[in-house]
Coordinates of C-alpha atoms in Angstrom, one line a residue:
M1 CA 58.8 122.3 -68.6
N2 CA 60.2 121.9 -65.1
K3 CA 63.7 120.7 -64.4
R4 CA 62.7 117.4 -63.0
R5 CA 60.7 116.3 -66.1
F6 CA 63.5 117.4 -68.3
D7 CA 66.0 115.3 -66.4
R8 CA 63.7 112.2 -66.7
L9 CA 63.2 112.8 -70.4
L10 CA 67.0 113.0 -70.9
R11 CA 67.5 109.9 -68.9
W12 CA 64.8 107.9 -70.8
S13 CA 66.1 109.1 -74.2
G14 CA 69.7 108.1 -73.2
W15 CA 68.4 104.6 -72.3
T16 CA 66.5 104.3 -75.3
L17 CA 69.4 105.2 -77.5
L18 CA 71.7 102.7 -75.7
V19 CA 69.2 100.1 -76.1
L20 CA 68.8 100.9 -79.9
L21 CA 72.6 100.8 -80.2
L22 CA 72.8 97.4 -78.7
L23 CA 70.0 96.0 -80.8
A24 CA 71.3 97.6 -84.1
P25 CA 73.7 94.7 -84.9
A26 CA 71.0 92.1 -84.4
C27 CA 68.7 94.0 -86.9
T28 CA 71.1 94.3 -89.8
P29 CA 70.5 92.1 -92.7
K30 CA 72.3 88.9 -92.9
E31 CA 75.3 89.0 -95.1
N32 CA 74.8 87.3 -98.5
N33 CA 77.5 84.7 -98.7
T34 CA 76.2 83.1 -101.9
Q35 CA 78.0 83.9 -105.0
S36 CA 76.2 86.4 -107.4
E37 CA 74.8 85.1 -110.5
E38 CA 76.7 85.1 -113.8
R39 CA 75.8 88.2 -115.6
S40 CA 74.5 87.3 -119.1
E41 CA 76.2 89.2 -121.9
H42 CA 74.2 90.8 -124.7
L43 CA 75.1 89.6 -128.1
V44 CA 74.0 90.6 -131.8
L45 CA 74.7 87.9 -134.5
L46 CA 74.9 89.9 -137.7
T47 CA 74.1 87.5 -140.5
D48 CA 71.7 86.7 -143.4
A49 CA 69.3 84.3 -141.8
A50 CA 68.1 83.1 -145.2
R51 CA 71.4 81.5 -146.2
W52 CA 71.6 79.1 -143.3
P53 CA 70.5 75.4 -143.5
E54 CA 67.3 74.8 -141.8
G55 CA 67.8 74.4 -138.0
R56 CA 71.3 75.3 -137.9
L57 CA 70.9 79.0 -136.9
A58 CA 68.5 78.0 -134.2
A59 CA 71.1 75.5 -133.0
L60 CA 73.8 78.2 -132.9
K61 CA 71.4 80.5 -131.1
D62 CA 70.5 77.9 -128.6
S63 CA 74.3 77.1 -127.9
L64 CA 75.1 80.7 -127.4
Q65 CA 72.2 81.0 -125.0
D66 CA 73.4 78.0 -123.0
E67 CA 76.7 80.0 -122.7
N68 CA 74.7 82.8 -120.9
F69 CA 74.3 85.1 -123.9
R70 CA 71.3 86.8 -124.7
V71 CA 71.2 86.7 -128.6
V72 CA 69.6 89.0 -131.1
V73 CA 70.0 87.8 -134.9
S74 CA 70.0 90.7 -137.4
G75 CA 70.5 90.8 -141.0
Y76 CA 68.4 90.7 -144.4
P77 CA 69.2 89.1 -147.7
G78 CA 71.1 91.5 -149.8
E79 CA 71.6 94.1 -147.1
R80 CA 74.4 96.5 -147.7
T81 CA 77.1 97.9 -145.0
D82 CA 75.4 101.3 -145.0
E83 CA 72.1 99.9 -144.5
L84 CA 73.3 97.9 -141.6
L85 CA 75.1 100.9 -140.2
A86 CA 71.8 102.8 -140.2
R87 CA 70.0 100.0 -138.2
L88 CA 72.9 99.8 -135.5
P89 CA 71.6 102.4 -133.1
W90 CA 68.5 100.3 -132.8
L91 CA 70.4 97.2 -132.3
L92 CA 72.8 98.7 -129.6
Q93 CA 70.0 100.1 -127.3
P94 CA 69.9 97.1 -124.9
G95 CA 73.5 97.4 -124.2
I96 CA 75.5 94.9 -126.5
D97 CA 78.7 93.3 -125.2
L98 CA 79.7 91.3 -128.4
M99 CA 78.9 91.4 -132.0
L100 CA 79.5 88.1 -134.0
V101 CA 79.7 89.0 -137.6
D102 CA 79.0 86.3 -140.3
P103 CA 81.9 86.8 -142.9
D104 CA 79.5 85.7 -145.7
F105 CA 77.5 88.6 -144.7
L106 CA 79.8 91.4 -144.0
S107 CA 83.2 91.7 -145.5
P108 CA 86.4 92.5 -143.7
A109 CA 86.1 96.0 -144.9
G110 CA 82.5 96.1 -143.5
V111 CA 83.7 94.8 -140.2
D112 CA 86.4 97.6 -140.1
S113 CA 83.5 100.1 -140.8
L114 CA 81.5 98.6 -137.9
K115 CA 84.4 99.0 -135.6
T116 CA 85.0 102.5 -136.7
F117 CA 81.3 103.2 -136.2
L118 CA 81.4 101.8 -132.8
A119 CA 84.3 103.9 -131.7
E120 CA 82.8 107.1 -133.1
R121 CA 79.7 106.3 -131.1
G122 CA 81.7 106.0 -127.9
Q123 CA 81.3 102.2 -127.7
P124 CA 84.7 100.8 -128.4
Q125 CA 84.2 98.3 -125.4
I126 CA 81.9 96.3 -127.7
K127 CA 84.0 93.3 -129.1
V128 CA 83.4 92.6 -132.7
T129 CA 84.4 89.2 -133.9
S130 CA 84.0 87.1 -137.0
L131 CA 81.7 84.0 -136.8
V132 CA 83.4 80.7 -137.6
R133 CA 80.9 78.5 -139.4

């Protein structure tokens, strides 16, 4: 390549770079000034669904969903604490933030076992709260 062509190429690429630098701010995406949507929390309600009056459990679930919770109801009639703890890894897969425990379903000792289980599993950030009926 002769010197003259090389100089023209350098000049042209310099101008191109300058134009790109001037246009770059106009090409950047517009800032999003809108507030981000509230993140929904994942909640597991541990209860015996058979013990609830008809429609009451559905109403509770609906009210929790209105408060931006994603609700999973879990519990079987006559289930023991060890059976519940055996099923917990499956319940925790989606990433649970809060567990509401029905005191008629799980005793205070069972709630303590649940908290210990979560701490041993490395998930102490999950809040465990008793449900007030």
